[in-house]
Coordinates of C-alpha atoms in Angstrom, one line a residue:
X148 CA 0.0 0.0 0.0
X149 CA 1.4 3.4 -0.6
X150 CA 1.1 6.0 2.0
X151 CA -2.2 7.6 1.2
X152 CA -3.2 4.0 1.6
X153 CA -1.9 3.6 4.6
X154 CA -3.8 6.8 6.1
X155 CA -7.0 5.5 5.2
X156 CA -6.6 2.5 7.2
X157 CA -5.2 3.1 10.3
X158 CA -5.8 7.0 10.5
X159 CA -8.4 6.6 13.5
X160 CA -6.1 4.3 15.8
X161 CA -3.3 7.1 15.6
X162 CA -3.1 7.1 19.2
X163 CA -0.3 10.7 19.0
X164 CA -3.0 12.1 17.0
X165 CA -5.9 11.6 19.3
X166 CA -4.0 12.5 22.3
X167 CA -3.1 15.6 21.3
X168 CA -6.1 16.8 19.9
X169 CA -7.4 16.2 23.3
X170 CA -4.3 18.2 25.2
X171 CA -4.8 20.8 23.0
X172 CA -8.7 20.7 23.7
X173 CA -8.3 20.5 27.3
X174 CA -6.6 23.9 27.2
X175 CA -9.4 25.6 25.7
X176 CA -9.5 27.8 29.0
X177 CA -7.2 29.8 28.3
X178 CA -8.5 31.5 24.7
X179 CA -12.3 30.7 25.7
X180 CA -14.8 30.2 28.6
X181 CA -17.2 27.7 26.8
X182 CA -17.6 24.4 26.8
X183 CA -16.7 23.5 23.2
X184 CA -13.1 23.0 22.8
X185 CA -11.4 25.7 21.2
X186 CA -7.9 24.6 18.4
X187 CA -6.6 27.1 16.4
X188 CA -6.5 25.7 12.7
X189 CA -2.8 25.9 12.4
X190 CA -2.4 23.7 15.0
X191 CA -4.3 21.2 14.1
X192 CA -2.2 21.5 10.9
X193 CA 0.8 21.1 12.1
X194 CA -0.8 18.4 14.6
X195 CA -1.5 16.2 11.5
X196 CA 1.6 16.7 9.4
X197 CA 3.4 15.8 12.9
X198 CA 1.2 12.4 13.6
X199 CA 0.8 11.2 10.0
X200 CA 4.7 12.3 8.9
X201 CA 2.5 14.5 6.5
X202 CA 4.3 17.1 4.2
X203 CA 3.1 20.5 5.5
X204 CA 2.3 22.8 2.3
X205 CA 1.1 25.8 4.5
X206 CA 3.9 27.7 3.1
X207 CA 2.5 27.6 -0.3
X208 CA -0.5 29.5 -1.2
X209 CA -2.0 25.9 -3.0
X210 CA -5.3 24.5 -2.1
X211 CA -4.2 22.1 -0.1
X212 CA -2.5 22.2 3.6
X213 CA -0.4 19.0 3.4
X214 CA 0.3 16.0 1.3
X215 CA 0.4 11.9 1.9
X216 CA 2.3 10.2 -0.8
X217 CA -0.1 11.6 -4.0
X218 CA -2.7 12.9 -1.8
X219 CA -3.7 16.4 -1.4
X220 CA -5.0 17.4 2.1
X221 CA -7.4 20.4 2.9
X222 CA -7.6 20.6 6.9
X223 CA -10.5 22.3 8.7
X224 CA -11.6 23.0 12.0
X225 CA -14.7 24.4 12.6
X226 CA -17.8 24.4 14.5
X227 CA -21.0 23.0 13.1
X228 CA -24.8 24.0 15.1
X229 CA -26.6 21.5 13.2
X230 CA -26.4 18.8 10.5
X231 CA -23.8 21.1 8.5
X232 CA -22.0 23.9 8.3
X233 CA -21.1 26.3 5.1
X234 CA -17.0 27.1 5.4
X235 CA -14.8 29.2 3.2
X236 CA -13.0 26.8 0.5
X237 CA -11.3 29.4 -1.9
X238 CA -10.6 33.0 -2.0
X239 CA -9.9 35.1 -5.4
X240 CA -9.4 38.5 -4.5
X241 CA -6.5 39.5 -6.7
X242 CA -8.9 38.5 -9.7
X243 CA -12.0 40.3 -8.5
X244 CA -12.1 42.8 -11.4
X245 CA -12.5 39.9 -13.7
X246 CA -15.5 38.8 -12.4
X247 CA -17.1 42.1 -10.9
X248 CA -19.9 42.3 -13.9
X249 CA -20.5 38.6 -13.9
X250 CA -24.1 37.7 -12.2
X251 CA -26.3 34.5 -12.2
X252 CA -24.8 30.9 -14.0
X253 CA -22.2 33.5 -15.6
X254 CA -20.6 34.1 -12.0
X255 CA -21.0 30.6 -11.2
X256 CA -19.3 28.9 -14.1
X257 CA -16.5 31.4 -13.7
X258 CA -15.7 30.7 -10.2
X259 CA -16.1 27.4 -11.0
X260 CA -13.8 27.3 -13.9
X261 CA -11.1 29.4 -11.7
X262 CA -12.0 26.9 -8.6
X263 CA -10.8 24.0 -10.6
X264 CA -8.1 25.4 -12.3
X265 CA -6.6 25.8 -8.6
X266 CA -7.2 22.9 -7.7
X267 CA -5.2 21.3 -10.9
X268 CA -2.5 23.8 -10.4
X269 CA -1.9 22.5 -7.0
X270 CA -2.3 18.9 -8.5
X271 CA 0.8 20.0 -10.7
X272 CA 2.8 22.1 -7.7
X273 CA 2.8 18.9 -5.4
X274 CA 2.2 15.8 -7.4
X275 CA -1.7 15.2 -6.0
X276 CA -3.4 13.0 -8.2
X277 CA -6.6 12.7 -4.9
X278 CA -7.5 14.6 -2.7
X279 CA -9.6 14.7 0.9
X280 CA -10.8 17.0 3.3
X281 CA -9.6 16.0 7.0
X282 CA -12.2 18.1 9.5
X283 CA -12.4 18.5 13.3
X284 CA -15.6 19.4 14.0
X285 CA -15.5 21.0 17.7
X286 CA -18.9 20.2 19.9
X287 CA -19.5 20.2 23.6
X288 CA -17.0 18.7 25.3
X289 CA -16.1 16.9 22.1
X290 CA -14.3 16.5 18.7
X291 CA -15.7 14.6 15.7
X292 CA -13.1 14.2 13.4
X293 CA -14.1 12.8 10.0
X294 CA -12.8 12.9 6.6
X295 CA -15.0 14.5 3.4
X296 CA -14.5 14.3 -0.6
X297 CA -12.6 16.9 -1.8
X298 CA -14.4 17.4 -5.3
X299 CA -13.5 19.7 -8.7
X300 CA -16.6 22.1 -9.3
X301 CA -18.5 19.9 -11.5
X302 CA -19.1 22.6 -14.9
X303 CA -21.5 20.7 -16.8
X304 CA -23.3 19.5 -13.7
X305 CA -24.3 23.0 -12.1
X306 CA -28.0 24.0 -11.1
X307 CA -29.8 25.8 -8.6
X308 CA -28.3 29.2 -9.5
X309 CA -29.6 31.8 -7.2
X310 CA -28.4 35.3 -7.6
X311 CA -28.9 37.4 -4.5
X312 CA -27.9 41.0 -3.5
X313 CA -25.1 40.0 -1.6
X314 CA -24.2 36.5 -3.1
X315 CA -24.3 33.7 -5.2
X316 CA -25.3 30.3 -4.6
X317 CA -25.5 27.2 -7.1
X318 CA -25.4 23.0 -6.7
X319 CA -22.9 21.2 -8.9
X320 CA -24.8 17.2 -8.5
X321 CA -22.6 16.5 -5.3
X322 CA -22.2 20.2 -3.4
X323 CA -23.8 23.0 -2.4
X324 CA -21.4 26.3 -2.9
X325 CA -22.0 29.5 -2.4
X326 CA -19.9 32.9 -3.4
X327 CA -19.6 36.1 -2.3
X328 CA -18.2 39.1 -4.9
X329 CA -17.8 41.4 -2.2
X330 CA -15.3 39.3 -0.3
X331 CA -14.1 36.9 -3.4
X332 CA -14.6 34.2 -1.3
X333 CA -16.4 30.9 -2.1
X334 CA -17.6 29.0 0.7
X335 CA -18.9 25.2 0.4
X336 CA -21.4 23.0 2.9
X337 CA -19.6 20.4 4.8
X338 CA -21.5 17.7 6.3
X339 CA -20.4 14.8 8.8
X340 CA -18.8 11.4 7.4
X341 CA -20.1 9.1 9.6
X342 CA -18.3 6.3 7.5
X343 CA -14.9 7.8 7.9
X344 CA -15.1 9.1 11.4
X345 CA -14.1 9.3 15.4
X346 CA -15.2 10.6 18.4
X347 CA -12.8 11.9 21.1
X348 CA -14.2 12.7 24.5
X349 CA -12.4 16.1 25.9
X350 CA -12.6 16.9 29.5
X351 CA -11.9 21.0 29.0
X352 CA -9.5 21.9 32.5
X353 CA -11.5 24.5 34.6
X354 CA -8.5 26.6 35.3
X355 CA -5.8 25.6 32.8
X356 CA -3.0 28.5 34.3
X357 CA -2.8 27.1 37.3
X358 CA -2.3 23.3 35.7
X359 CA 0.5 25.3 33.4
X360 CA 2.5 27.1 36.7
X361 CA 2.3 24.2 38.5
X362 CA 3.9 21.7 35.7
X363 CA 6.9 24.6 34.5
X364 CA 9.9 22.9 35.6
X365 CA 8.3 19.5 35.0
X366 CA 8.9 17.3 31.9
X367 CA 4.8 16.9 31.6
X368 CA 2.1 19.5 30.7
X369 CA -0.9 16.5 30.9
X370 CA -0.6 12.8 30.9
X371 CA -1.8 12.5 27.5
X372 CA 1.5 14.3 26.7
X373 CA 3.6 10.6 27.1
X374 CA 1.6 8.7 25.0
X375 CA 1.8 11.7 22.0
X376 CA 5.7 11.9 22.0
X377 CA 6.2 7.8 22.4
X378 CA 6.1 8.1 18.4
X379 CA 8.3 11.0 18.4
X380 CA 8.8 14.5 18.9
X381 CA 5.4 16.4 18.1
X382 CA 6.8 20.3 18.8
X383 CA 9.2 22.1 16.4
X384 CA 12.8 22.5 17.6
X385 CA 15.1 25.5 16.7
X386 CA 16.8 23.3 14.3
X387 CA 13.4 23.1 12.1
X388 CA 12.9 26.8 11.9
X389 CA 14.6 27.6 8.8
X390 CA 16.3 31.1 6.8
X391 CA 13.8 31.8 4.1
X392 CA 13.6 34.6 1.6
X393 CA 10.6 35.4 -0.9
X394 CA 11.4 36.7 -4.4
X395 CA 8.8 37.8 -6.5
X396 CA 8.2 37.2 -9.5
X397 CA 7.2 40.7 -10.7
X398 CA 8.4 44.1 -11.4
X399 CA 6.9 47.3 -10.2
X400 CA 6.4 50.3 -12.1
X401 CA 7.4 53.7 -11.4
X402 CA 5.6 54.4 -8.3
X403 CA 5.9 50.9 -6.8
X404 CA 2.4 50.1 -6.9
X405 CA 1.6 48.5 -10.6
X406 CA 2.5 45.0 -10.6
X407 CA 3.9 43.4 -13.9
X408 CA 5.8 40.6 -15.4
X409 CA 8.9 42.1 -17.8
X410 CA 8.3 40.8 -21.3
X411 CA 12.1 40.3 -21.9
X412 CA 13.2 39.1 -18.1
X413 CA 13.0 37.1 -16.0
X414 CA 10.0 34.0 -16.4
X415 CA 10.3 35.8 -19.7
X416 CA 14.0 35.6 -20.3
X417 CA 13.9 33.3 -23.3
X418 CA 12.0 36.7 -25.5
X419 CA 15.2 38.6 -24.6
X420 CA 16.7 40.7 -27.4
X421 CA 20.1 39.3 -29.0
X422 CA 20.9 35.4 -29.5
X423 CA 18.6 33.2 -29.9
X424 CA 17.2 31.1 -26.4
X425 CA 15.7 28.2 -25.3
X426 CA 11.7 28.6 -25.2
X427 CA 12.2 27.2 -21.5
X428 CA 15.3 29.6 -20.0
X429 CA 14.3 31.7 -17.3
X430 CA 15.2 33.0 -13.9
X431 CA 13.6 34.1 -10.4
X432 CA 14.8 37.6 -10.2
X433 CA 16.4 38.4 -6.6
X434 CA 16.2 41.8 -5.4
X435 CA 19.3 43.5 -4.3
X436 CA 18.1 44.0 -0.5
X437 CA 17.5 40.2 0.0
X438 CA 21.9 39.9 -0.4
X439 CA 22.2 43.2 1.1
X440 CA 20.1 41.6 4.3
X441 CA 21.1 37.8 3.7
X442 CA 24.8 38.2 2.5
X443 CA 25.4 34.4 3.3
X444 CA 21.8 33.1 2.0
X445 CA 22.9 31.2 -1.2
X446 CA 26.0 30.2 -2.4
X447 CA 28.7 32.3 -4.3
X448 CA 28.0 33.1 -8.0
X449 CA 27.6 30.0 -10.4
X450 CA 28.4 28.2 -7.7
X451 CA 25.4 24.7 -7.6
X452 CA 23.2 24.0 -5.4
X453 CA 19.9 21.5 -5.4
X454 CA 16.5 22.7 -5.2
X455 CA 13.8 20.6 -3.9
X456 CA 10.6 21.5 -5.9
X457 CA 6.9 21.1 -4.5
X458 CA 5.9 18.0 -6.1
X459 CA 9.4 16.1 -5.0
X460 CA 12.1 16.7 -7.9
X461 CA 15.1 18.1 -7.5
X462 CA 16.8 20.5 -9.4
X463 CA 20.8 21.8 -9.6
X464 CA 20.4 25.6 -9.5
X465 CA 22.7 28.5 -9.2
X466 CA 23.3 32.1 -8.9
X467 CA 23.8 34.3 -12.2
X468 CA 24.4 37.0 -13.7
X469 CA 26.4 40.3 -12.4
X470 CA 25.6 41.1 -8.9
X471 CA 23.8 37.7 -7.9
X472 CA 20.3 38.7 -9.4
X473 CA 19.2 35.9 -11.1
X474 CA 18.4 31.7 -9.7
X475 CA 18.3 29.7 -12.2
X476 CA 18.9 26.1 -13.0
X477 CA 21.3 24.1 -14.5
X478 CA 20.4 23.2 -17.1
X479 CA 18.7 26.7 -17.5
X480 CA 15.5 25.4 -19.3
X481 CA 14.6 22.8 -16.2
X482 CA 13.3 25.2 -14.3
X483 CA 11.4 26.9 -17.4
X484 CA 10.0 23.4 -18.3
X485 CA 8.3 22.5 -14.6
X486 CA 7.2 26.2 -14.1
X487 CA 5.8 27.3 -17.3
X488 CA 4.9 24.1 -18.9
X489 CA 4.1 21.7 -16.4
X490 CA 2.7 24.1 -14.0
X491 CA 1.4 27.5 -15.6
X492 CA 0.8 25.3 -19.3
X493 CA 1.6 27.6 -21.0
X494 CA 2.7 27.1 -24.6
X495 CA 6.1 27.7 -25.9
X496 CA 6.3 31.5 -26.8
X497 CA 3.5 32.7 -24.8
X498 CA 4.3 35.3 -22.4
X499 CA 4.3 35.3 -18.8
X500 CA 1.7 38.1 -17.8
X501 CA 0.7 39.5 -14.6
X502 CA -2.8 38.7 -14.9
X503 CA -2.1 34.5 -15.9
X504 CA 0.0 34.9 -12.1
X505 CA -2.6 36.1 -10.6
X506 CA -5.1 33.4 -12.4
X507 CA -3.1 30.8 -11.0
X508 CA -3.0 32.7 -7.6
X509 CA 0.5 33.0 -6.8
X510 CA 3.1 36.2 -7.5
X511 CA 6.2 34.9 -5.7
X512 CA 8.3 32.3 -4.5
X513 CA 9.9 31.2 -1.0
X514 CA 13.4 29.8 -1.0
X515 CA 14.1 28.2 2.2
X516 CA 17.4 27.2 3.2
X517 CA 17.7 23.7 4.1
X518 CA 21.3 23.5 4.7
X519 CA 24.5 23.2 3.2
X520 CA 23.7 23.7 -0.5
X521 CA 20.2 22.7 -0.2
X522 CA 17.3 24.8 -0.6
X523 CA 13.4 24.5 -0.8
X524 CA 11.2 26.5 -3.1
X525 CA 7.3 27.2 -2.8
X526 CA 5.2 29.1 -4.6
X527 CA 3.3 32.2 -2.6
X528 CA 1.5 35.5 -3.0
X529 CA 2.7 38.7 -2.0
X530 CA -0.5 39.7 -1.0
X531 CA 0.2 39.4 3.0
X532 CA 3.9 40.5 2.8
X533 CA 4.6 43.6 4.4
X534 CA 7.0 44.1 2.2
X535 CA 5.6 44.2 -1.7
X536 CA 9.4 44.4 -3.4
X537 CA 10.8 41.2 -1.1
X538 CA 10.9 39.8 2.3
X539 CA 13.8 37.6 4.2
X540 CA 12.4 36.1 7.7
X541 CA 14.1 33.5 9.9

């Protein structure tokens, strides 16, 4: 069985996993007074990846929050009053002008269209040929965990259009969506999997400070906390935070507000003027600041390193051109090949625009720093930067 296989059956006698979703329940207290355990989303993210040795995509702006083998995860926690509850699924807000005179099956064939072509993007980014949603559904005193299809739009199959003031609602044969222009977001209704489900029983500590102050100094913050590390260590160590820097993609125009792809640069390099190129060459522009900031980032000029893609290949890459400004790979094509072709398909001669970026819902990259000569890549938006030119974090 490959590893998505492997999840299926033995995902509900994960004994780390349940254990920790209850610690992390039983400390509600301290971010709420009710009775329904309270766990922030990116924990239970990082919860899963931890328990099932997931790969954590929450760096990427994809659809999906981890991966298992070929699998594509989306991972929700949420609250549901009744016998479902309607959660946000996608979000197009750098693409709003597109669809800002689109009303009734119009609107809904467009988001679906964009919806799926997401979807198949992230397919391409990480190597996801199926795909699941993985919920915690928080009740009283309890977690229902269960996991739900994670469909493409059906086109052909959409009915039900209703067009209201302030949204958009439609039925594809299998799922209930509905949109809202205002906020670009589409939202979906999720309803429990009673076939693919557990139950865990949380017992919420009445004052969890004073169970905190008097474990510090202690190797143990709850007993559940020995039976969720026998399988290894759940938390992030200093060694797994790592250097990253994000390079966009773009240019901006004088002004430093217009966004745009050079037609003779960068991921359009092989339309420079002079010799004839390679349809494929390219390279990720690096801004000046990010040496000027990170002076011992990547290696010295043409001087290879390997870069891990999303969807598991590897790549031998360098730095180019006067000054450090340009990654590319080595061959200079490879990198041309995955990102334009495989991922963006577009055709050999098409140009790289701004608006096909933000179509496919990513402007940048991050390149994280492995170690010695290694580096990860991920695709991101610059939409949440503070910085709109480039950003280096630790």
């Amino acid at each position: 069985m490959n590893s998505s296989d492997n999840f299926f059956a033995s995902w509900t006698t994960n004994e780390s996993y349940k254990s920790m979703l209850r610690l992390m329940g039983s400390l509600s207290g301290l971010f709420s007074s009710s009775d329904i355990p309270f766990i922030q989303y990116r924990v239970t993210e990082n919860l899963f990846c931890r328990c099932f040795d997931a790969v954590n995509l929450s760096r990427m702006d994809v659809a999906y929050d981890a991966k298992i083998g070929d699998m594509g995860i989306g991972i929700k926690t949420f609250q549901m009053p009744g016998a479902y509850s309607i959660e946000k699924v996608a979000e197009f807000n750098r693409i709003a002008a597109s669809f800002k005179n689109l009303k009734g099956e119009e609107l809904a064939h467009y988001i679906a269209r964009v919806r799926n072509e997401r979807m198949r993007l992230g397919d391409e980014l990480c190597g996801v040929s199926k795909r699941i949603y993985h919920i915690v559904e928080r009740k009283k005193n309890k977690l229902i965990v269960f996991n739900s299809p994670y469909r493409f739009i059906n086109e052909d199959g959409i009915t039900n259009v209703c067009q209201k003031d302030t949204s958009l609602s439609f039925y594809d044969g299998e799922e209930q969506y509905i949109f809202y222009p205002s906020k670009s977001v589409l939202q979906k209704r999720f309803e429990i999997n009673l076939s693919d489900s557990m139950v865990l029983d949380v017992d919420i500590l009445k004052d969890p400070y004073a169970v905190l102050m008097d474990r510090i100094g202690t190797d143990i913050l709850h007993p559940d906390l020995h039976v969720a590390s026998s399988g290894g260590d759940l938390f992030s160590s200093a060694s797994d935070i790592r250097e990253s820097v994000v390079l966009p993609l773009y240019s901006l125009r004088a002004g430093g507000t217009v966004r745009y792809v050079p037609e003779r640069s960068g991921l359009n390099q092989w339309n420079a003027s002079g010799r004839m190129r390679d349809p494929n060459e390219v390279y990720i522009p690096i801004p000046q600041k990010i040496h000027k900031q990170h002076p011992s980032f990547f290696p010295e000029r043409n001087e290879c390193f390997v870069l891990h893609l999303p969807d598991g290949t590897d790549l031998s890459a360098k730095i180019c051109q006067d000054g450090g400004k340009a990654l590319m790979s080595n061959p200079n094509k490879s990198l041309g090949q995955w990102l334009l072709r495989k991922v963006l398909k577009l055709q050999e001669g098409e140009l790289l625009t701004m608006d096909k970026l933000d179509m496919a819902g990513f402007d940048s990259v991050t390149v994280a720093k492995d170690g010695d000569h290694e580096y990860s890549l991920f695709v991101c938006t610059s939409e949440n930067r503070p910085d709109d030119n480039a950003e280096a974090s630790m």
